[in-house]
Coordinates of C-alpha atoms and ligand atoms in Angstrom, one line a residue:
M142 CA 19.8 0.7 8.6
K143 CA 17.4 -2.2 8.2
R144 CA 17.8 -4.5 5.3
P145 CA 14.9 -3.5 2.8
T146 CA 11.8 -5.5 2.6
A147 CA 10.1 -3.7 -0.2
Y148 CA 11.1 -1.8 -3.6
L149 CA 9.4 0.3 -6.0
A150 CA 9.1 -2.0 -9.0
G151 CA 7.2 0.2 -11.1
I152 CA 5.8 3.8 -11.0
G153 CA 3.1 5.3 -13.2
K154 CA 1.2 8.7 -13.6
Y155 CA -1.7 10.5 -14.9
A156 CA -2.5 14.0 -15.6
P157 CA -5.4 15.7 -17.2
T158 CA -5.1 17.1 -20.1
R159 CA -6.9 20.4 -19.3
I160 CA -4.3 22.7 -18.3
L161 CA -5.0 26.3 -16.3
K162 CA -2.5 28.7 -16.3
N163 CA -2.5 31.6 -13.6
A164 CA -3.7 33.8 -16.1
D165 CA -6.6 31.9 -16.9
F166 CA -8.0 32.7 -13.3
A167 CA -8.6 36.5 -14.4
A168 CA -11.3 35.3 -17.1
M169 CA -13.2 33.1 -14.0
G170 CA -13.7 36.3 -12.4
I171 CA -11.1 35.4 -9.8
D172 CA -9.2 38.4 -8.4
T173 CA -5.6 37.5 -8.3
T174 CA -2.5 38.0 -10.7
D175 CA 0.2 35.7 -12.2
E176 CA 2.7 37.5 -10.2
W177 CA 1.4 37.1 -6.7
I178 CA 0.9 33.4 -7.0
V179 CA 4.4 32.8 -8.7
Q180 CA 6.0 34.8 -5.8
R181 CA 4.5 33.3 -3.0
T182 CA 4.1 29.8 -4.4
G183 CA 6.0 28.9 -7.3
I184 CA 3.0 27.5 -9.2
R185 CA 2.6 28.6 -12.7
E186 CA 0.1 26.1 -13.9
R187 CA -2.0 23.4 -12.9
H188 CA -3.9 20.0 -14.5
I189 CA -7.5 20.3 -14.3
A190 CA -9.8 17.2 -14.5
D191 CA -12.8 17.2 -16.7
A192 CA -16.1 16.4 -15.7
T193 CA -15.9 12.6 -16.8
E194 CA -12.5 11.9 -15.2
T195 CA -12.5 10.6 -11.1
N196 CA -9.5 9.5 -8.9
T197 CA -10.8 5.7 -10.1
S198 CA -10.1 6.7 -13.8
M199 CA -7.5 8.8 -13.4
S200 CA -5.5 6.2 -10.6
E201 CA -6.3 3.5 -13.2
R202 CA -4.2 4.9 -15.7
A203 CA -1.4 5.7 -13.4
A204 CA -1.7 2.0 -12.0
R205 CA -1.7 0.5 -15.5
I206 CA 1.7 2.2 -16.4
A207 CA 3.2 1.0 -12.8
M208 CA 1.9 -2.2 -13.5
E209 CA 3.3 -2.5 -17.1
R210 CA 6.6 -0.8 -16.0
A211 CA 7.1 -3.9 -12.7
G212 CA 5.9 -6.6 -15.1
V213 CA 2.9 -7.2 -12.6
Q214 CA -0.3 -8.6 -13.8
A215 CA -3.8 -7.4 -11.9
G216 CA -4.1 -10.8 -10.4
E217 CA -0.7 -10.7 -8.8
I218 CA -1.8 -7.6 -6.5
D219 CA -2.3 -8.7 -2.9
V220 CA -3.0 -5.1 -1.5
I221 CA -4.2 -1.8 -2.9
V222 CA -3.5 1.1 -0.5
L223 CA -5.1 4.1 -1.8
G224 CA -4.4 7.9 -0.4
T225 CA -6.7 10.7 -1.0
A226 CA -8.0 13.6 0.3
S227 CA -10.7 13.9 -2.3
P228 CA -12.2 10.5 -2.3
D229 CA -14.8 9.7 -5.1
R230 CA -17.5 8.7 -2.9
L231 CA -17.7 9.1 1.0
L232 CA -18.3 5.4 0.8
P233 CA -17.4 2.8 -0.5
A234 CA -13.4 4.1 -0.2
T235 CA -12.3 4.7 -3.9
A236 CA -9.8 1.7 -3.4
V237 CA -12.5 -0.6 -4.1
E238 CA -13.5 1.2 -7.3
L239 CA -9.8 1.0 -8.4
Q240 CA -9.5 -2.6 -7.9
A241 CA -12.6 -3.3 -9.9
A242 CA -11.6 -1.0 -12.5
L243 CA -8.3 -2.9 -12.5
G244 CA -9.8 -6.6 -12.2
A245 CA -7.5 -7.2 -9.2
K246 CA -9.5 -9.9 -7.5
R247 CA -7.6 -11.3 -5.1
A248 CA -6.8 -7.6 -3.7
A249 CA -7.5 -6.3 -0.5
A250 CA -8.2 -2.6 -1.1
F251 CA -8.7 0.4 1.3
D252 CA -7.8 4.3 1.4
V253 CA -5.8 5.9 3.7
M254 CA -6.3 9.6 4.4
A255 CA -3.3 11.7 5.5
A256 CA -3.9 14.5 2.8
C257 CA -0.7 15.5 1.1
S258 CA 1.3 12.8 3.4
S259 CA -1.4 9.8 1.7
F260 CA 1.3 8.5 -0.8
L261 CA 3.7 8.2 1.8
Y262 CA 1.9 6.9 4.8
G263 CA 0.6 4.6 1.8
L264 CA 4.1 3.4 1.2
I265 CA 4.8 2.8 5.0
V266 CA 1.6 1.0 5.7
A267 CA 2.3 -1.4 2.6
E268 CA 6.1 -2.0 3.4
G269 CA 4.7 -3.1 6.8
L270 CA 2.2 -5.6 5.5
M271 CA 4.9 -7.3 3.3
Q272 CA 7.3 -7.1 6.4
S273 CA 4.5 -8.7 8.5
G274 CA 3.9 -11.5 5.5
A275 CA 0.4 -10.2 4.6
A276 CA 1.4 -9.3 1.2
E277 CA 3.8 -9.9 -1.6
T278 CA 2.9 -7.5 -4.0
C279 CA 1.4 -4.1 -3.5
L280 CA 0.1 -1.0 -5.2
V281 CA 0.3 2.2 -3.6
V282 CA -1.6 5.2 -5.2
G283 CA -1.9 8.7 -4.5
T284 CA -4.5 10.4 -6.3
E285 CA -6.6 13.5 -6.2
K286 CA -9.7 15.5 -8.0
L287 CA -9.1 18.5 -5.7
S288 CA -10.8 20.5 -8.4
S289 CA -14.0 19.2 -7.0
I290 CA -13.5 20.0 -3.4
V291 CA -12.0 23.6 -3.8
D292 CA -14.2 26.6 -3.5
W293 CA -13.7 28.4 -6.6
K294 CA -14.9 31.6 -4.8
D295 CA -11.7 31.5 -2.6
R296 CA -8.8 32.9 -4.3
S297 CA -6.6 31.9 -1.0
T298 CA -7.3 28.5 -2.0
C299 CA -8.2 27.6 -5.4
V300 CA -4.9 29.2 -7.4
L301 CA -2.7 26.2 -5.2
F302 CA -4.3 23.0 -6.0
G303 CA -4.3 20.6 -9.3
D304 CA -5.7 17.4 -10.3
G305 CA -3.7 14.1 -11.0
A306 CA -2.8 10.6 -10.0
G307 CA 0.6 8.4 -9.0
A308 CA 1.1 5.0 -8.7
A309 CA 3.9 2.4 -7.6
I310 CA 4.3 -1.1 -7.4
L311 CA 6.1 -2.7 -4.4
K312 CA 7.7 -6.1 -4.3
R313 CA 9.7 -7.9 -2.3
S314 CA 13.4 -6.5 -2.3
R315 CA 16.3 -8.5 -3.3
G316 CA 19.8 -7.4 -2.8
G317 CA 20.2 -3.9 -1.0
R318 CA 17.6 -1.9 -3.0
G319 CA 14.5 -0.7 -1.7
I320 CA 12.9 1.2 1.5
L321 CA 15.8 2.1 3.9
S322 CA 13.8 3.9 6.5
T323 CA 10.6 5.3 7.1
F324 CA 9.1 8.1 9.5
F325 CA 5.7 9.2 10.0
R326 CA 3.6 11.4 12.3
S327 CA 0.6 13.5 13.0
D328 CA -1.0 16.2 15.3
G329 CA -4.7 16.1 15.2
T330 CA -4.9 19.4 17.6
L331 CA -4.0 21.5 14.5
A332 CA -6.8 19.8 12.4
E333 CA -8.8 23.2 12.1
L334 CA -6.0 25.0 10.5
L335 CA -6.7 23.1 6.8
W336 CA -9.8 20.9 6.5
R337 CA -13.4 20.7 5.2
P338 CA -15.4 21.1 8.0
G339 CA -18.7 20.0 6.7
G340 CA -20.3 17.4 4.7
G341 CA -19.2 14.8 6.9
A342 CA -21.0 12.6 9.8
A343 CA -19.7 15.4 12.1
L344 CA -21.9 18.1 10.5
P345 CA -23.9 16.4 7.9
F346 CA -24.5 18.5 4.5
D347 CA -27.8 20.6 5.0
E348 CA -28.8 23.6 4.1
Q349 CA -26.3 25.3 6.5
V350 CA -23.2 23.6 5.4
L351 CA -24.3 24.7 1.8
Q352 CA -24.7 28.6 2.7
D353 CA -21.4 28.5 4.6
R354 CA -19.4 26.5 2.3
S355 CA -18.2 24.6 4.4
F356 CA -17.7 21.3 2.7
Y357 CA -15.1 23.1 0.8
I358 CA -11.3 23.1 1.6
K359 CA -10.7 26.0 4.6
M360 CA -7.2 26.7 5.0
E361 CA -5.3 29.3 7.3
G362 CA -2.1 29.7 4.9
R363 CA 0.2 31.4 7.0
E364 CA -0.1 29.1 9.8
V365 CA 0.0 26.1 7.9
F366 CA 3.3 27.5 6.0
R367 CA 5.1 27.5 9.5
H368 CA 4.0 24.1 10.6
A369 CA 4.7 22.8 6.9
V370 CA 8.3 23.9 7.2
R371 CA 8.9 22.8 10.9
S372 CA 7.4 19.3 9.9
M373 CA 9.2 18.5 6.9
T374 CA 12.8 19.6 8.4
E375 CA 12.0 17.1 11.4
A376 CA 10.7 14.4 8.9
T377 CA 13.7 14.7 6.8
D378 CA 16.2 14.2 9.7
R379 CA 14.4 11.5 11.3
A380 CA 14.4 9.8 8.0
L381 CA 18.4 10.2 7.2
D382 CA 19.1 9.0 11.0
G383 CA 16.8 5.9 10.3
A384 CA 18.8 5.0 7.0
K385 CA 22.2 6.2 8.9
L386 CA 23.0 8.8 6.1
T387 CA 23.2 12.4 5.8
G388 CA 22.1 15.0 3.5
A389 CA 25.6 14.8 1.3
D390 CA 24.5 10.7 1.1
I391 CA 21.0 11.8 -0.8
D392 CA 21.1 11.9 -4.7
L393 CA 17.6 13.3 -4.9
L394 CA 15.2 15.0 -2.5
I395 CA 11.7 14.7 -3.5
P396 CA 9.6 16.7 -1.4
H397 CA 5.9 17.1 -1.1
Q398 CA 5.3 19.9 -4.2
A399 CA 3.3 22.6 -2.3
N400 CA 5.0 25.7 -2.1
M401 CA 8.3 26.5 -3.5
R402 CA 9.4 28.3 -0.5
I403 CA 8.8 25.3 1.7
I404 CA 10.4 23.1 -0.5
E405 CA 13.8 25.6 -0.4
A406 CA 13.8 25.5 3.4
T407 CA 13.4 22.0 3.8
A408 CA 16.3 21.3 1.1
K409 CA 18.4 24.0 3.0
H410 CA 18.0 22.3 6.5
A411 CA 19.1 19.0 5.2
A412 CA 21.9 20.7 3.1
I413 CA 21.0 19.4 0.0
P414 CA 21.7 21.7 -2.8
M415 CA 18.8 23.0 -5.3
E416 CA 20.2 21.0 -7.9
K417 CA 19.3 17.6 -6.1
V418 CA 15.8 18.5 -5.5
F419 CA 13.2 17.6 -7.9
V420 CA 10.6 20.3 -8.7
N421 CA 7.4 20.4 -10.4
V422 CA 5.3 22.2 -8.5
D423 CA 5.4 25.0 -10.9
R424 CA 3.5 22.7 -13.7
Y425 CA 0.9 20.8 -11.3
G426 CA 0.5 22.8 -8.1
N427 CA -0.6 21.3 -5.0
T428 CA -1.6 17.9 -5.7
S429 CA -1.8 16.6 -2.3
S430 CA -2.0 12.8 -2.2
A431 CA -0.7 12.4 -5.8
S432 CA 1.9 15.1 -5.6
V433 CA 5.1 13.1 -4.3
A434 CA 3.9 10.3 -6.5
I435 CA 4.0 12.4 -10.0
A436 CA 7.3 13.7 -9.2
L437 CA 8.7 10.0 -8.3
E438 CA 7.2 9.4 -11.8
E439 CA 8.5 12.1 -13.6
A440 CA 11.9 12.0 -11.8
Q441 CA 12.6 8.4 -13.0
A442 CA 11.3 8.7 -16.3
S443 CA 13.8 11.8 -17.0
G444 CA 16.4 10.1 -15.7
R445 CA 16.9 12.0 -12.8
I446 CA 17.0 8.7 -10.7
T447 CA 19.0 5.9 -11.7
D448 CA 20.0 2.3 -10.1
G449 CA 21.9 2.6 -6.9
M450 CA 20.8 6.1 -6.0
N451 CA 19.4 7.3 -2.9
V452 CA 16.3 9.2 -2.7
L453 CA 14.8 11.0 0.0
L454 CA 10.8 11.4 0.1
V455 CA 9.4 13.8 2.5
A456 CA 5.7 15.2 2.7
F457 CA 3.4 17.3 5.1
G458 CA -0.3 17.6 5.1
A459 CA -3.8 18.3 6.7
G460 CA -4.5 16.6 9.8
F461 CA -1.5 17.4 10.2
T462 CA 0.2 14.7 9.1
W463 CA 4.1 14.4 8.0
A464 CA 6.3 11.6 6.6
S465 CA 9.3 10.8 5.1
L466 CA 11.4 7.8 3.5
V467 CA 14.8 7.2 2.0
I468 CA 14.6 4.4 -1.0
R469 CA 17.6 3.1 -2.5
F470 CA 16.9 2.4 -6.1
Ligands
ACO41 N1 -4.2 36.7 -5.2 C1 -3.4 37.8 -4.7 N2 -4.0 38.1 -3.4 C2 -4.2 37.1 -2.6 C3 -4.8 35.7 -2.8 C4 -4.3 35.4 -4.5 N3 -4.8 34.2 -5.1 N4 -4.8 35.1 -1.9 C5 -4.5 35.8 -0.6 N5 -4.2 36.9 -1.0 C6 -4.0 38.4 -0.3 C7 -4.9 38.2 1.1 O1 -5.9 38.7 0.7 C8 -3.9 39.1 1.8 O2 -4.3 40.4 1.8 P1 -4.2 41.4 2.7 O3 -3.0 41.4 3.1 O4 -4.8 42.7 1.9 O5 -5.2 40.9 3.6 C9 -2.4 38.8 1.3 O6 -2.6 38.3 0.1 C10 -1.6 38.1 1.8 O7 -2.4 36.7 2.3 P2 -1.5 35.5 3.1 O8 -2.6 34.6 3.2 O9 -0.9 36.2 4.4 O10 -0.3 35.2 1.8 P3 1.0 34.3 2.3 O11 2.3 35.1 2.3 O12 0.9 33.6 3.6 O13 0.9 33.6 0.8 C11 0.0 30.9 0.8 C12 -0.3 32.7 1.2 C13 0.8 31.0 -0.5 C14 -1.5 30.2 0.7 C15 1.3 30.9 1.9 O14 0.5 31.0 3.1 C16 1.2 29.1 1.8 O15 2.0 28.7 0.8 N6 0.9 28.2 3.0 C17 1.3 27.2 3.0 C18 0.3 26.3 2.5 C19 0.5 25.1 2.3 O16 1.9 24.4 1.7 N7 -0.3 24.0 2.2 C20 0.1 22.7 1.9 C21 0.6 21.6 3.2 S1 -1.2 20.9 3.0 C22 -1.9 20.8 1.6 O17 -1.2 20.5 0.7 C23 -3.2 20.0 1.5

């Protein structure tokens, strides 16, 4: 196990105030039931941004909380790494809009796009920059306004997702706390199982894209499910190996919050009892890049993470991408 370079000095989150419950879909003309959604996914409700809220505004609120908790001013941030699958614009990166909103004048800011693994990828990239000496203080954000990119006419996807943002300040570690191990992988041969085919440079936005609704998320749910379980179990094994720990040493598992059945399969594989697994998918749905960040903030704010605990983060998303970290708090 390596000596940690970076630790999470402050974590913040923001969730829009509007809540959409499973029962509300009927009034929107969507043919689904609370029972189907709860049984298949564990989701009961999700937060939905209003027209004025953006990834920039949501992540600014999350970041300011993280900065306050870390005792960090905007001018001290060297790098902003922002993960999102629903950027505010195709150009420029949402990270630079966040930089401007925060007034983080000397920060380099860029987006990472690893879908639901983005926040974990962001932590890994930021830790690497700190190891290289390129940065001392980093802001890592996961944010999504998925309500703008889901097809509200496709019941197989629109019931799954929610909006929100989470943020963490990374500072140089002193003592034994911080990131103990990291693991990340991707497999682009499976991109078409979960993607937005149209609207980018390969298939620019035009009448056809509009007609096919191909600028919205398309997902082969069953196939994604299979790969999610396989990849998240691999990722938990690899992060534990890297930290020279076993499931028994983990005080809290914080998995990507996409589906209760995937969470249970991941925990079972790592021999981590469900009492040691943080779950909020019932209240947020799948917030993709923001999911683990929001869960991390809730776990810490509710006292489920205390000093000295070993916390395992694991995620899987479109790409496919998957990633994991063990962090000692
Ligand atoms: N309400 C009611 N019925 C529905 C709904 C709905 N919202 N959506 C689909 N159905 C129907 C289908 O039409 C199908 O009907 P049929 O049998 O008559 O054809 C039936 O339910 C079964 O559909 P499946 O898609 O096979 O259902 P499944 O049991 O696989 O559950 C689900 C779907 C929940 C999407 C599941 O496959 C899943 O969770 N997949 C993983 C998704 C995921 O975790 N993504 C996260 C990683 S990536 C990321 O987060 C961006």
